[in-house]
Coordinates of C-alpha atoms in Angstrom, one line a residue:
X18 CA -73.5 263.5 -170.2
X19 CA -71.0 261.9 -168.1
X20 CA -67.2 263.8 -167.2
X21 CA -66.0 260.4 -167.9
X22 CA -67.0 256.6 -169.3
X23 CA -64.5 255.2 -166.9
X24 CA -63.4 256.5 -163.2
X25 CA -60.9 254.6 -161.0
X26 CA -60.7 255.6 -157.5
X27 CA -57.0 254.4 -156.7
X28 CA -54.1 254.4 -158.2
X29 CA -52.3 251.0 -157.3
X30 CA -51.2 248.0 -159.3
X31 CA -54.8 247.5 -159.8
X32 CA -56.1 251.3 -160.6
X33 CA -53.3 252.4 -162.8
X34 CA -53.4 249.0 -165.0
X35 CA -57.2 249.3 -164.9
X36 CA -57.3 252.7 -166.5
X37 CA -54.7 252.0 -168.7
X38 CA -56.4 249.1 -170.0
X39 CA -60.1 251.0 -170.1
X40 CA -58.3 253.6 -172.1
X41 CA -56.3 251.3 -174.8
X42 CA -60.4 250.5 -175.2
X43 CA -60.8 253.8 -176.5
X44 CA -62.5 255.1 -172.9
X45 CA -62.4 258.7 -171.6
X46 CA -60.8 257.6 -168.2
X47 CA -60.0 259.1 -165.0
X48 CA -57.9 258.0 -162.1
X49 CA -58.9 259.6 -158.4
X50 CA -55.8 258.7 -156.3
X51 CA -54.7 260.4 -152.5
X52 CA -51.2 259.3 -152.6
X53 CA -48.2 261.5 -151.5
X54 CA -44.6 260.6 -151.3
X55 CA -42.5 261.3 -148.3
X56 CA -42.0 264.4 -149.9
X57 CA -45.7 265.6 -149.8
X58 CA -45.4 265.4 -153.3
X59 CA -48.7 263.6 -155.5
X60 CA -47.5 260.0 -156.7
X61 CA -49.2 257.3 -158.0
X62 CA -48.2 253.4 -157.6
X63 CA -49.8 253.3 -154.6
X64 CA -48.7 251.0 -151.6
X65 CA -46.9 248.5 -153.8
X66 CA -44.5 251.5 -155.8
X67 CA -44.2 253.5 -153.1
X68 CA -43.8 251.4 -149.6
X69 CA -44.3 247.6 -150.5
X70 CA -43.1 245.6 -153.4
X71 CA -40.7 247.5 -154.8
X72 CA -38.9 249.4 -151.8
X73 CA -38.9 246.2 -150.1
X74 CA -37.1 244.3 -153.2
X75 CA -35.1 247.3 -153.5
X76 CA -33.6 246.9 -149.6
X77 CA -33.9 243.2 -150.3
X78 CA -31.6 243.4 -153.3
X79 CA -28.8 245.5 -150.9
X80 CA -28.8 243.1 -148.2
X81 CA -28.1 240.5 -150.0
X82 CA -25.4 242.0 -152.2
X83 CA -24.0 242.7 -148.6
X84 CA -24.4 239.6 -146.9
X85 CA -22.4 237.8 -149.9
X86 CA -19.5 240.2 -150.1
X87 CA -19.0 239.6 -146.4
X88 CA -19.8 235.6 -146.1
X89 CA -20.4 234.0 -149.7
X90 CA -17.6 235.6 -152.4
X91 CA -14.8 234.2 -150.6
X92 CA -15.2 231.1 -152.1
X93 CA -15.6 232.4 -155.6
X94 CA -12.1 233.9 -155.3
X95 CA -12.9 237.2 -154.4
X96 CA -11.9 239.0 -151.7
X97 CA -13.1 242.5 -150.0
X98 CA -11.0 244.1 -147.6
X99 CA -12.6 246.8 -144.5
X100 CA -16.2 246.3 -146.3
X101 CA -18.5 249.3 -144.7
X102 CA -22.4 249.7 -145.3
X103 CA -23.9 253.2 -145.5
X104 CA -27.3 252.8 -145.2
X105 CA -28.5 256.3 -146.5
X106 CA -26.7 255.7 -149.6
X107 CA -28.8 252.5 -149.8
X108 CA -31.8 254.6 -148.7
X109 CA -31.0 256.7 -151.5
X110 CA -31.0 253.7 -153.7
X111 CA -34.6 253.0 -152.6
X112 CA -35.9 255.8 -153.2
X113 CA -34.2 256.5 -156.6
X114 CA -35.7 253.3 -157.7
X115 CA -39.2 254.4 -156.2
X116 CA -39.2 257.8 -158.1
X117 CA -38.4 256.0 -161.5
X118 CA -41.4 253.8 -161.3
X119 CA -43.8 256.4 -160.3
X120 CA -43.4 258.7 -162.5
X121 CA -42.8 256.4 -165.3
X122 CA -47.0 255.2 -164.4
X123 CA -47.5 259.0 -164.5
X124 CA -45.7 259.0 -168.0
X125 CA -48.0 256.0 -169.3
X126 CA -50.9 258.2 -167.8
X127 CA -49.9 260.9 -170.6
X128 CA -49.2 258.4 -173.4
X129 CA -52.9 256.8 -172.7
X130 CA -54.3 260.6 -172.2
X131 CA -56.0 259.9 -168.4
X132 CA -56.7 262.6 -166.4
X133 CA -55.0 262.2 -163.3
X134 CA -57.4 263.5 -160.5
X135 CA -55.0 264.0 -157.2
X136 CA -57.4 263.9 -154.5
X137 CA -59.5 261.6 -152.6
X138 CA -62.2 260.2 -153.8
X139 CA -65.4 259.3 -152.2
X140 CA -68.6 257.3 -153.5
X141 CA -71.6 259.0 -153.6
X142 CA -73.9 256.4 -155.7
X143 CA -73.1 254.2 -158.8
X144 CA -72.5 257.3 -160.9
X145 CA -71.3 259.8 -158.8
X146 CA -67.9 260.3 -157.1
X147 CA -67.0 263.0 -155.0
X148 CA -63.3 264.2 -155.1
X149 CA -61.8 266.5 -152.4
X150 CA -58.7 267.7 -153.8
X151 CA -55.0 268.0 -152.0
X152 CA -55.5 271.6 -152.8
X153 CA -58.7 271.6 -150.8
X154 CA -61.2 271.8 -153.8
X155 CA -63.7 270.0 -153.7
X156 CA -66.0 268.8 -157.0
X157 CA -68.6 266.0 -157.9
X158 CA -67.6 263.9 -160.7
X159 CA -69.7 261.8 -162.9
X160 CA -68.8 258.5 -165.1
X161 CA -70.3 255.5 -166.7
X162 CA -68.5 252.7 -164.6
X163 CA -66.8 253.7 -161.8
X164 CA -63.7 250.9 -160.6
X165 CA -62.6 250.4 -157.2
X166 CA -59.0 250.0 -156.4
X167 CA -57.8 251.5 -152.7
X168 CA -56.0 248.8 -151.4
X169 CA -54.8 248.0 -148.2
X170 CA -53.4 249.6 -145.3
X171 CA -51.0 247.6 -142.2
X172 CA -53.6 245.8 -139.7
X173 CA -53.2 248.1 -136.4
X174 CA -52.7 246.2 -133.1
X175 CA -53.8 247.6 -129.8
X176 CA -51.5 246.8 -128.1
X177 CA -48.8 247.9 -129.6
X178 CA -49.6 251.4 -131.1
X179 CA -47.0 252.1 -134.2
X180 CA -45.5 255.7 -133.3
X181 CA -43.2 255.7 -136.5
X182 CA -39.6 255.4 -134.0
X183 CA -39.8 252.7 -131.9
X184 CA -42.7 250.5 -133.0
X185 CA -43.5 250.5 -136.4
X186 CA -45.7 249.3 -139.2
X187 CA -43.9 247.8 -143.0
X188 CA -43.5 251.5 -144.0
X189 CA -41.1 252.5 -140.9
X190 CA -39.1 249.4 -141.3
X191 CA -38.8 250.3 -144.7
X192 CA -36.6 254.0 -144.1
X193 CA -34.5 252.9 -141.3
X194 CA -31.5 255.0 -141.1
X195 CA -29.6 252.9 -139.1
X196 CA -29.3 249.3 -138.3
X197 CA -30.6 248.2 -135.1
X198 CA -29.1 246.1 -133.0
X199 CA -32.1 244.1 -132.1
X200 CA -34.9 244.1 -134.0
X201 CA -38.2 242.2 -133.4
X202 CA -41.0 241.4 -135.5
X203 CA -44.8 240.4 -134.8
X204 CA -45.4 238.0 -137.4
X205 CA -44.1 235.5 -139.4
X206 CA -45.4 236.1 -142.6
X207 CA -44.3 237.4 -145.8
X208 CA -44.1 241.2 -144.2
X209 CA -42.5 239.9 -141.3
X210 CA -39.7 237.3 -143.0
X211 CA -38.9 239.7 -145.7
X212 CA -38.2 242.6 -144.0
X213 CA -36.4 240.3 -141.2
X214 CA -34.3 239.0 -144.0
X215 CA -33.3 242.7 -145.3
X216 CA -32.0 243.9 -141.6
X217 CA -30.8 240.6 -140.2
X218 CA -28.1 240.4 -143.2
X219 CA -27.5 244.5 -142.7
X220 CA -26.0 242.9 -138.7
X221 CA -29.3 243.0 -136.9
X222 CA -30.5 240.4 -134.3
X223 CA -33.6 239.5 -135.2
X224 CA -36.7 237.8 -133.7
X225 CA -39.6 237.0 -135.3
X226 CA -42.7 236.4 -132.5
X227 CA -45.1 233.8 -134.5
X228 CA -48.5 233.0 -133.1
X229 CA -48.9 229.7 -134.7
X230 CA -46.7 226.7 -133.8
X231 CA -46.0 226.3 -137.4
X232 CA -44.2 228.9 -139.8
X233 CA -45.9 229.8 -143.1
X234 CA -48.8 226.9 -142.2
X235 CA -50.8 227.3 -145.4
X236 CA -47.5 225.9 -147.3
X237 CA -46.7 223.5 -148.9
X238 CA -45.4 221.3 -145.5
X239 CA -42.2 220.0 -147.1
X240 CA -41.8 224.1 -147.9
X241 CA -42.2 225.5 -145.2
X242 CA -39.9 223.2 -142.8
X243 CA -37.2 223.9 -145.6
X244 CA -38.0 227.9 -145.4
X245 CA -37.6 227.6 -141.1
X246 CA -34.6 225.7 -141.7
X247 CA -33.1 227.4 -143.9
X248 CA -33.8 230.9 -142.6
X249 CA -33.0 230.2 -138.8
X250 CA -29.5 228.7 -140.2
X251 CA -29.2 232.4 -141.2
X252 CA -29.9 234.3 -137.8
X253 CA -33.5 234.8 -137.5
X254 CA -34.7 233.7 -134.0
X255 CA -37.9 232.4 -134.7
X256 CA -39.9 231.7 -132.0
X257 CA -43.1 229.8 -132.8
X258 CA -46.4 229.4 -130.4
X259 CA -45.5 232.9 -129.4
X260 CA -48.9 234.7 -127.9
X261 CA -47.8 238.5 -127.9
X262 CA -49.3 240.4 -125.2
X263 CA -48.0 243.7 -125.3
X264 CA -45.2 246.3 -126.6
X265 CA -44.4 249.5 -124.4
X266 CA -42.1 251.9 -125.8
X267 CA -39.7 253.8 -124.1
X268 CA -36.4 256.1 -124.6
X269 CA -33.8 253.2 -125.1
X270 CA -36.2 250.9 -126.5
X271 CA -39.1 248.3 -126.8
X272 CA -40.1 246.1 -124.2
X273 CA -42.2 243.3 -125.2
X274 CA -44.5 240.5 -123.3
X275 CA -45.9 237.8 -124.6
X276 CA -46.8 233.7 -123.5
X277 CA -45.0 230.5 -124.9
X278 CA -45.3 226.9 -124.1
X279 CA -42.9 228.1 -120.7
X280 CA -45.1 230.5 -119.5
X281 CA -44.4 234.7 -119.6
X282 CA -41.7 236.0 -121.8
X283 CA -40.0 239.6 -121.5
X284 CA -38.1 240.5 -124.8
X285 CA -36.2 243.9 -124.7
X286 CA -35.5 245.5 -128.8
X287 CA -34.4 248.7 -130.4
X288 CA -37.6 248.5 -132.7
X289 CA -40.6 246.6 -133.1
X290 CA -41.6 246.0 -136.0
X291 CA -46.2 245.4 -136.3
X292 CA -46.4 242.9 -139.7
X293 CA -49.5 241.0 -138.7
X294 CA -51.1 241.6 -141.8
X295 CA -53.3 244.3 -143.6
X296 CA -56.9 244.9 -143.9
X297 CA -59.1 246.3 -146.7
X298 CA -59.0 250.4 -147.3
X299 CA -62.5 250.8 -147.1
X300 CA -62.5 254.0 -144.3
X301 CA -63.6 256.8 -145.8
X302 CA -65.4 255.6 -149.3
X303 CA -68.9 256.4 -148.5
X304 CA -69.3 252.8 -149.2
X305 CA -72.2 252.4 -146.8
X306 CA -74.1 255.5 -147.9
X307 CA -73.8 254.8 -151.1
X308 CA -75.1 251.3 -150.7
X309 CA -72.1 249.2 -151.8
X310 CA -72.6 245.9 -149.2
X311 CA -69.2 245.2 -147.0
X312 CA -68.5 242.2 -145.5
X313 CA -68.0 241.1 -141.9
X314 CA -63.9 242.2 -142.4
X315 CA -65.0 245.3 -144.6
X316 CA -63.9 243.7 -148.2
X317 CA -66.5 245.1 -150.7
X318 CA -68.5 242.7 -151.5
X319 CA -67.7 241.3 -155.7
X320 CA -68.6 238.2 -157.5
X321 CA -66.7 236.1 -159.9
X322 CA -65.7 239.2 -162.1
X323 CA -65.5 242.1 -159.8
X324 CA -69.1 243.6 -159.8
X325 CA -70.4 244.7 -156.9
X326 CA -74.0 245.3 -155.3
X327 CA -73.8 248.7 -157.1
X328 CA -74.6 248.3 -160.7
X329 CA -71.8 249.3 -163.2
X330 CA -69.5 249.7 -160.0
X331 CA -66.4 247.6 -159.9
X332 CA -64.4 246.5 -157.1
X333 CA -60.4 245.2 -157.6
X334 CA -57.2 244.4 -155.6
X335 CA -56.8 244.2 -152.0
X336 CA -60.5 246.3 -151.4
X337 CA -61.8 242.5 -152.2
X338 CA -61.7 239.0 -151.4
X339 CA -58.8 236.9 -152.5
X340 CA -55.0 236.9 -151.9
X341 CA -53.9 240.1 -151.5
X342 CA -51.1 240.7 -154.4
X343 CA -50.2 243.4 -156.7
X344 CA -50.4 241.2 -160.2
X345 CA -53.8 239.3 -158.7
X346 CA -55.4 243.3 -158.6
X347 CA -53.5 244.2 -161.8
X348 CA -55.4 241.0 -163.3
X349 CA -58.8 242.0 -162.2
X350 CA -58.0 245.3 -163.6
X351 CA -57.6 244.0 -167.1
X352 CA -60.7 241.9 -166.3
X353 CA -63.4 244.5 -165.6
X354 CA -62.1 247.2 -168.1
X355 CA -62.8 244.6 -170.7
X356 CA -65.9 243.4 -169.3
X357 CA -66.8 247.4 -169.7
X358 CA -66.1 247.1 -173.0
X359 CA -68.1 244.0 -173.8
X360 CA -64.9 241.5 -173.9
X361 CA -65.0 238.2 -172.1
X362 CA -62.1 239.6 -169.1
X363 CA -61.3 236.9 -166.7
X364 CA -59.1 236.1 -163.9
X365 CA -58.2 232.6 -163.4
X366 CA -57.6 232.9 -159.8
X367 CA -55.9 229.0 -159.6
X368 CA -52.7 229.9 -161.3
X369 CA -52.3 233.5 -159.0
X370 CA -48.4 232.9 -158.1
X371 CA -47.6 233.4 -154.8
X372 CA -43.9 235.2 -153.6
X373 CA -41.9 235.2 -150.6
X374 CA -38.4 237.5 -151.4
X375 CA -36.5 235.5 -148.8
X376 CA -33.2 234.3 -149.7
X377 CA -33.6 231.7 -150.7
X378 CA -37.1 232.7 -152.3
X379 CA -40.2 230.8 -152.1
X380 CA -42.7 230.3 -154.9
X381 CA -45.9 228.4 -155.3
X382 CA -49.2 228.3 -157.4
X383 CA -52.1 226.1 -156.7
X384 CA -52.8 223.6 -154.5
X385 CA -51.2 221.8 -151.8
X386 CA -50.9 218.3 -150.8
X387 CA -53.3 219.2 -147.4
X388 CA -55.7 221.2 -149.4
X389 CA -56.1 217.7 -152.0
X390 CA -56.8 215.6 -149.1
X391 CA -59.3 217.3 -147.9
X392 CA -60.9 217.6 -151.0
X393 CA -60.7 213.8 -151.6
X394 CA -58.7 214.4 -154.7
X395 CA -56.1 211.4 -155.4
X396 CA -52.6 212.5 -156.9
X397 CA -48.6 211.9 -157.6
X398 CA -45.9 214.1 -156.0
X399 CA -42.3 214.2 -157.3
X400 CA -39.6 216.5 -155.8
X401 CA -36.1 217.2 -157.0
X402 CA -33.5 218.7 -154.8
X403 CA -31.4 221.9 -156.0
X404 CA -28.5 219.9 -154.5
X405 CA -28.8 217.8 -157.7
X406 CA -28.6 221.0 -160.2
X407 CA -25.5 221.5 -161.8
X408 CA -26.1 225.8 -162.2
X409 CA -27.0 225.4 -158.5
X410 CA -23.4 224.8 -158.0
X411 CA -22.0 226.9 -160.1
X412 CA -23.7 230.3 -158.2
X413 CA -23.1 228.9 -155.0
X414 CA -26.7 228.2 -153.9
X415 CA -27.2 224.1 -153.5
X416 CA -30.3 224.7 -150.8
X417 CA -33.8 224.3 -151.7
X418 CA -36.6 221.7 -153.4
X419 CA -39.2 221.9 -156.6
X420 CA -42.1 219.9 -155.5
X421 CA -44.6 219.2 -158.3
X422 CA -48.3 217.9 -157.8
X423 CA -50.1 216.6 -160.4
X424 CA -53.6 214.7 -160.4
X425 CA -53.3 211.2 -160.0
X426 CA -55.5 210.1 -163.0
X427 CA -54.9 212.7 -165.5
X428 CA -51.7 214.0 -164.1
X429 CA -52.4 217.1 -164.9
X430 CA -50.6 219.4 -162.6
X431 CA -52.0 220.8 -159.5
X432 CA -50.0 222.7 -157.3
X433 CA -45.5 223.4 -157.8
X434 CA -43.6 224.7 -154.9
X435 CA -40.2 226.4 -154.4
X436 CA -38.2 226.6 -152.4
X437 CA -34.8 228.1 -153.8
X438 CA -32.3 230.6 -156.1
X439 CA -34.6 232.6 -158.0
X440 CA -38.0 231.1 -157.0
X441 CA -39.7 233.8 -158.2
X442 CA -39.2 233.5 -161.9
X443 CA -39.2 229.9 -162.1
X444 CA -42.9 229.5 -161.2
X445 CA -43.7 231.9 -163.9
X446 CA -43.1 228.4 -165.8
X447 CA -45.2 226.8 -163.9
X448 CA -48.1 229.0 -164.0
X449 CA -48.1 229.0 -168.0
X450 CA -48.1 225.4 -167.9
X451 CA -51.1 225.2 -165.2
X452 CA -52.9 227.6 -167.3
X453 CA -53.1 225.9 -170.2
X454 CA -54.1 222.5 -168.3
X455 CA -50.3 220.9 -168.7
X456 CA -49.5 217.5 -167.2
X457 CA -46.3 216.6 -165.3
X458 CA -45.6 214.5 -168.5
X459 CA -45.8 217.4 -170.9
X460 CA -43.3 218.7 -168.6
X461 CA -41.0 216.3 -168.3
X462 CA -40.9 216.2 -171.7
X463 CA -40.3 220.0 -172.4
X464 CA -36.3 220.2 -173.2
X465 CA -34.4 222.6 -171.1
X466 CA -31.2 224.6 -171.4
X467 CA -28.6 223.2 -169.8
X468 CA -26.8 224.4 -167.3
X469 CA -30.1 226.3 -165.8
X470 CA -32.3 226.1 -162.6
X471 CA -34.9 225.5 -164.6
X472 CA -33.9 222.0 -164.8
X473 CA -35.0 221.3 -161.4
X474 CA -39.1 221.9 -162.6
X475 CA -38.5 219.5 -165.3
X476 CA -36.5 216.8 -162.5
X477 CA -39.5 216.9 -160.2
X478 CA -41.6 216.7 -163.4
X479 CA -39.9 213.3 -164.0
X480 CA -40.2 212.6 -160.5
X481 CA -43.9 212.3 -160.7
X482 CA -43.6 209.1 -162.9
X483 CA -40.5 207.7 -160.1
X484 CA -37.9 208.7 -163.3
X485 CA -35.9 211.6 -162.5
X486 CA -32.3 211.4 -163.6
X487 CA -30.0 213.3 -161.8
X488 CA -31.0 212.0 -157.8

């Protein structure tokens, strides 16, 4: 007999909802997970709890609080006299907010009776995991299914090895205790702009080294010119067509080579910050011995619902193919503990949001106008303008565009883009009208509370059909 019917080997966004959801289905469930805090304590949340989504939102949050007290809340009547920013008490902030979430997923672990395994965990075959404990035991488990769920861990470049002072990965950016003066960044991406964001409005110079000659290319064009706009008006020095070369560290700072359009650069920064993206966690699984097939990048290999070559082994979350976002592996998580249990799980993957947490934020879901011309497929476009929002004005916060794309013969709606205050829960409208097949007409038709951003979505609803009314 098996120790358990159901044994994740993680304990992210995608393990810990995964085993939460295989026990609600009446599962004996288990949940193998390495993590330890910066205290050396065990925590679970993984990358996204501990060191990603929420410490990053966390810092985001302060800076922006900051940045208006000094530039924006004059104009709202408010004025702040000798205004001072301790950045350990923000730390402390941080971290607060980190300890709250973890242990309140170790709280649901109790609630929903999983035994919480804290060790790493390592495949032996489709039934068997091996567990080596932080207390050095070591033991062989055994389970019906067995889920994968270990994430992703910062892409290491060569040439510029991350020594945790001077050049650093998302994690060291993330515990700063002071603010540099300069900062750069390898890599304009979400990583890289977000975390830009937080120190540039703490007083840091920053520049951003982007490889392409486009910022955030696989936007939405219209987007992603606002987003480089926007952002540069700000501070950040972004320098596209950058080619990095190489990053040596020394006692006063980084200095960094790379090529541009005008030949060899020389860039001298406090810190360097290594955001060129993350790779699969797949070092160390047994993956290979144990059979389970790996790609080219080392993503385990799934199909539609998460199985992989192993039978009754799943794979979830950044370990796989697919964007790689803490709500898409929570998703898959649901998905396979209900396909365990019989249930017809699913993951629509066409209406995964997608979240920059700039200020202003960017939002989207679906497809872009590029992507629809090179799949042939005809269809409307309508826009509206924040400009033309009357809450807009009242926060303060006029920048920014809702583009809406919806097929040209059904106009049901393809693709919406944000750029703008609060971006991130406005496409959660969007994505509930996608997933139940809306049109830009059913939209447009939807009345909204007024005064309210969400007035712009139904705007560049009505702009599909040339009839918005407040542009």
């Amino acid at each position: 007999m098996a120790d358990f019917d159901v044994l994740v080997i993680g304990g992210g966004p995608g393990g810990y909802v995964a085993a939460i959801r295989a026990a609600q289905l009446g599962f004996n469930t288990a949940c193998v997970d390495d993590w330890r805090n910066e205290q050396g304590e065990p925590a679970l949340g993984g990358t996204c709890l501990n060191v990603g989504c929420i410490p990053s939102k966390a810092l985001l949050d302060s800076a922006h609080h900051y940045h208006r007290l000094q530039h924006e809340l004059g104009d709202h009547g408010i004025r702040a006299q000798k205004v001072s920013l301790d950045v350990a008490a923000m730390q402390a902030r941080k971290n607060k907010v980190v300890r709250t979430l973890t242990s309140g997923v170790a709280a649901l672990f109790a609630k929903n009776k999983i035994t919480w395994i804290k060790g790493r965990g390592r495949l032996l075959s489709n039934r068997e995991v091996k567990v080596t404990a932080h207390d050095g035991g070591r033991d062989t488990l055994t389970a019906g299914h067995i889920i994968i769920a270990t994430g992703s861990t910062p892409t290491a470049v060569d040439a510029a090895p991350v020594d945790g002072e001077r050049i650093v990965d998302s994690t060291g950016a993330l515990a700063f205790t002071t603010v540099p003066k300069r900062l750069g960044i390898l890599g304009g991406g979400v990583i890289g702009l977000e975390l830009g964001s937080v120190w540039q409005r703490l007083g840091a110079e920053v520049i951003v080294l982007n490889r392409s000659g486009q910022l955030l290319h696989r936007l939405e064009a219209d987007i992603a010119r606002e987003a480089r706009r926007q952002l540069s008006a700000q501070g950040l020095d972004i320098r596209l067509g950058a080619r990095f070369q190489s990053a040596r560290a020394g006692k006063r700072g980084v200095t960094i080579g790379y090529d541009s359009a005008d030949g060899a650069q020389s860039l001298k920064v406090d810190r360097f910050l290594v955001a060129t993206g993350r790779r699969p966690n797949t070092a160390g699984l047994g993956a290979k011995e144990a059979g389970l097939r790996l790609d080219a990048r080392g993503f385990i290999e799934v199909d539609a619902q998460c199985r992989t070559t192993l039978d009754k082994v799943y794979a979830i979350g950044d370990v796989v193919r697919g964007p790689m976002l803490a709500h898409k592996a929570s998703e898959e998580g649901i998905m396979v503990a209900e396909l365990i249990a019989g249930q017809a799980g699913q993951v629509n993957y066409d209406t995964i949001p997608w979240v920059i947490y700039t200020w202003p934020e960017i939002a989207w879901v679906g497809q872009t106008s590029a992507r629809l011309q090179e799949q042939g497929i005809a269809f409307r476009a309508g826009t509206f303008n924040f400009i033309g929002n009357g809450r807009a004005h009242a926060m303060g916060n006029t920048q920014g565009l809702v583009k809406i794309l919806s097929e040209q013969d059904s106009d049901r709606v393809l693709g919406v883009h944000i750029i703008g205050p609060n971006a991130s829960e406005l496409i959660a409208e969007a994505v509930t009208l996608m997933e139940f097949g809306g049109s830009a007409e059913d939209l447009a038709r939807t009345p909204h509370a007024h005064p309210t951003l969400s007035e712009t979505l139904r705007e560049a609803a009505l702009a599909v059909a040339g009839r918005a009314l407040h542009r």
